[in-house]
Tab-separated table of C-alpha atoms in Angstrom:
chain	number	residue	atom	x	y	z
A	11	TRP	CA	-164.741	-91.606	84.181
A	12	LEU	CA	-162.991	-88.282	84.836
A	13	GLY	CA	-162.910	-87.454	81.126
A	14	GLY	CA	-166.611	-88.279	80.873
A	15	GLN	CA	-167.383	-86.109	83.900
A	16	LEU	CA	-165.454	-83.185	82.408
A	17	LEU	CA	-167.271	-83.602	79.095
A	18	LEU	CA	-170.586	-83.734	80.946
A	19	MET	CA	-169.712	-80.558	82.861
A	20	LEU	CA	-168.787	-78.783	79.624
A	21	SER	CA	-171.962	-79.997	77.890
A	22	VAL	CA	-174.218	-78.788	80.701
A	23	ALA	CA	-172.366	-75.464	80.888
A	24	LEU	CA	-172.763	-74.851	77.161
A	25	LEU	CA	-176.360	-76.035	77.037
A	26	THR	CA	-177.351	-73.864	80.004
A	27	GLY	CA	-175.363	-70.867	78.774
A	28	ILE	CA	-176.866	-71.001	75.285
A	29	TRP	CA	-180.448	-71.435	76.508
A	30	MET	CA	-180.014	-68.729	79.134
A	31	GLY	CA	-178.576	-66.520	76.380
A	32	ILE	CA	-181.877	-66.936	74.533
A	33	VAL	CA	-183.753	-66.008	77.721
A	34	ALA	CA	-181.446	-62.996	78.096
A	35	TYR	CA	-182.203	-61.894	74.552
A	36	PHE	CA	-185.985	-62.077	74.935
A	37	PHE	CA	-186.452	-61.168	78.614
A	38	GLY	CA	-183.317	-59.232	79.551
A	39	VAL	CA	-182.098	-61.660	82.218
A	40	PRO	CA	-178.339	-60.994	82.543
A	41	HIS	CA	-175.409	-63.284	83.292
A	42	ALA	CA	-176.435	-66.122	80.972
A	43	PHE	CA	-172.946	-67.519	80.612
A	44	VAL	CA	-172.165	-67.111	84.312
A	45	ILE	CA	-175.216	-69.246	85.024
A	46	GLY	CA	-173.917	-71.725	82.452
A	47	ILE	CA	-170.511	-71.891	84.145
A	48	ILE	CA	-172.150	-72.405	87.527
A	49	ALA	CA	-174.350	-75.154	86.060
A	50	GLY	CA	-171.298	-76.881	84.596
A	51	PHE	CA	-169.356	-76.731	87.851
A	52	MET	CA	-172.351	-77.823	89.926
A	53	GLU	CA	-172.616	-80.915	87.731
A	54	LEU	CA	-170.111	-82.417	90.183
A	55	PHE	CA	-172.824	-82.519	92.856
A	56	PRO	CA	-175.825	-84.715	91.980
A	57	TYR	CA	-179.221	-83.266	92.951
A	58	ILE	CA	-177.780	-80.409	95.008
A	59	GLY	CA	-176.012	-78.912	91.990
A	60	ILE	CA	-179.156	-78.379	89.938
A	61	LEU	CA	-180.936	-76.911	92.953
A	62	ILE	CA	-178.166	-74.385	93.579
A	63	THR	CA	-177.986	-73.475	89.879
A	64	THR	CA	-181.761	-73.073	89.672
A	65	LEU	CA	-181.840	-70.947	92.831
A	66	PHE	CA	-179.103	-68.678	91.479
A	67	ALA	CA	-180.829	-68.361	88.083
A	68	PHE	CA	-184.157	-67.667	89.818
A	69	ILE	CA	-182.624	-64.889	91.947
A	70	VAL	CA	-181.100	-63.297	88.841
A	71	ALA	CA	-184.443	-63.486	86.966
A	72	VAL	CA	-186.712	-62.117	89.733
A	73	PRO	CA	-186.223	-58.395	88.917
A	74	PHE	CA	-187.285	-59.011	85.307
A	75	GLY	CA	-190.805	-60.250	86.029
A	76	GLY	CA	-192.911	-63.370	85.869
A	77	ALA	CA	-192.267	-64.272	82.235
A	78	ALA	CA	-188.498	-64.095	82.773
A	79	ILE	CA	-188.791	-66.260	85.895
A	80	LEU	CA	-190.889	-68.869	84.072
A	81	ALA	CA	-188.506	-68.900	81.106
A	82	THR	CA	-185.505	-69.274	83.429
A	83	LEU	CA	-187.110	-72.101	85.390
A	84	GLY	CA	-188.169	-73.718	82.106
A	85	VAL	CA	-184.570	-73.645	80.868
A	86	GLN	CA	-183.340	-75.232	84.095
A	87	PHE	CA	-185.982	-77.950	83.812
A	88	LEU	CA	-185.194	-78.584	80.129
A	89	VAL	CA	-181.448	-78.832	80.768
A	90	GLN	CA	-182.065	-81.205	83.693
A	91	VAL	CA	-184.250	-83.474	81.546
A	92	ILE	CA	-181.721	-83.530	78.697
A	93	GLU	CA	-178.852	-84.110	81.115
A	94	GLY	CA	-180.516	-86.929	83.019
A	95	ASN	CA	-182.056	-88.748	80.074
A	96	VAL	CA	-179.563	-88.168	77.273
A	97	LEU	CA	-176.205	-86.730	78.307
A	98	ILE	CA	-175.351	-88.816	81.379
A	99	PRO	CA	-176.216	-92.206	79.857
A	100	LEU	CA	-174.490	-91.465	76.533
A	101	ILE	CA	-171.364	-89.765	77.843
A	102	MET	CA	-170.813	-92.194	80.705
A	103	LYS	CA	-171.418	-95.158	78.384
A	104	GLU	CA	-168.695	-93.916	76.067
A	105	SER	CA	-166.239	-92.990	78.811
A	106	THR	CA	-166.701	-96.023	81.083
A	107	GLY	CA	-167.984	-98.748	78.772
A	108	LEU	CA	-171.074	-99.237	80.937
A	109	SER	CA	-174.458	-99.462	79.264
A	110	ALA	CA	-176.897	-96.607	79.803
A	111	ILE	CA	-179.006	-98.784	82.094
A	112	GLY	CA	-175.833	-99.739	83.993
A	113	VAL	CA	-175.082	-96.061	84.603
A	114	ILE	CA	-178.618	-95.410	85.829
A	115	ILE	CA	-178.580	-98.465	88.112
A	116	ALA	CA	-175.152	-97.529	89.508
A	117	LEU	CA	-176.297	-93.972	90.278
A	118	SER	CA	-179.507	-95.226	91.883
A	119	ALA	CA	-177.686	-97.830	93.965
A	120	GLY	CA	-175.039	-95.336	95.079
A	121	GLY	CA	-177.648	-92.790	96.093
A	122	THR	CA	-179.745	-95.348	97.944
A	123	ILE	CA	-176.822	-96.892	99.826
A	124	GLY	CA	-175.378	-93.493	100.722
A	125	ASN	CA	-178.730	-92.239	101.935
A	126	ALA	CA	-179.248	-95.347	104.066
A	127	LEU	CA	-175.801	-95.011	105.625
A	128	GLY	CA	-175.706	-91.298	106.303
A	129	GLY	CA	-178.353	-89.163	104.658
A	130	VAL	CA	-178.189	-86.761	101.763
A	131	GLY	CA	-174.536	-85.768	102.155
A	132	LEU	CA	-173.285	-89.335	102.002
A	133	SER	CA	-175.771	-90.083	99.234
A	134	ILE	CA	-174.113	-87.460	97.028
A	135	VAL	CA	-170.651	-88.851	97.765
A	136	PHE	CA	-171.782	-92.393	96.937
A	137	MET	CA	-173.426	-91.228	93.691
A	138	VAL	CA	-170.219	-89.496	92.594
A	139	LEU	CA	-168.247	-92.667	93.323
A	140	SER	CA	-170.827	-95.100	91.917
A	141	ILE	CA	-169.839	-94.814	88.244
A	142	PRO	CA	-166.099	-95.467	88.755
A	143	ILE	CA	-166.914	-98.368	91.092
A	144	ALA	CA	-169.395	-99.869	88.621
A	145	ALA	CA	-166.892	-99.452	85.784
A	146	SER	CA	-164.227	-101.193	87.873
A	147	ILE	CA	-166.553	-104.073	88.698
A	148	SER	CA	-167.497	-104.379	85.038
A	149	LEU	CA	-163.837	-104.420	84.033
A	150	PHE	CA	-162.998	-107.175	86.533
A	151	MET	CA	-166.025	-109.230	85.532
A	152	SER	CA	-165.181	-109.028	81.830
A	153	HIS	CA	-161.669	-110.437	82.364
A	154	LYS	CA	-162.175	-114.102	83.134
């Protein structure tokens, strides 16, 4: 799981940095790779991480006008869609042996249980722990 999480962080950092580099080229928004590094690090924190990254990118883009803001927000949205629908299921499937639907169900269950027990903060903790727990359960169930 840890190797998969590190690969996911690197993938999001590169994807965000490259796309923000394109925005920087066309609209002059600086710090593309810093935003990418922040996005990669914030991958550790489900839901909150993308919000913090988007807020930071938005603040950096504001002085460059409406088109730069829209392009920056569009990049954040695009990276989030790719991450949630492609990267997480594929990378976690390879690193944990869980199917893509298993990863999605584990994340959903962890978030729901955490939220029911203690709100958003505990929800994030449970989501981070949900993949290793699901992988462990799967491992025990496969050994009869």
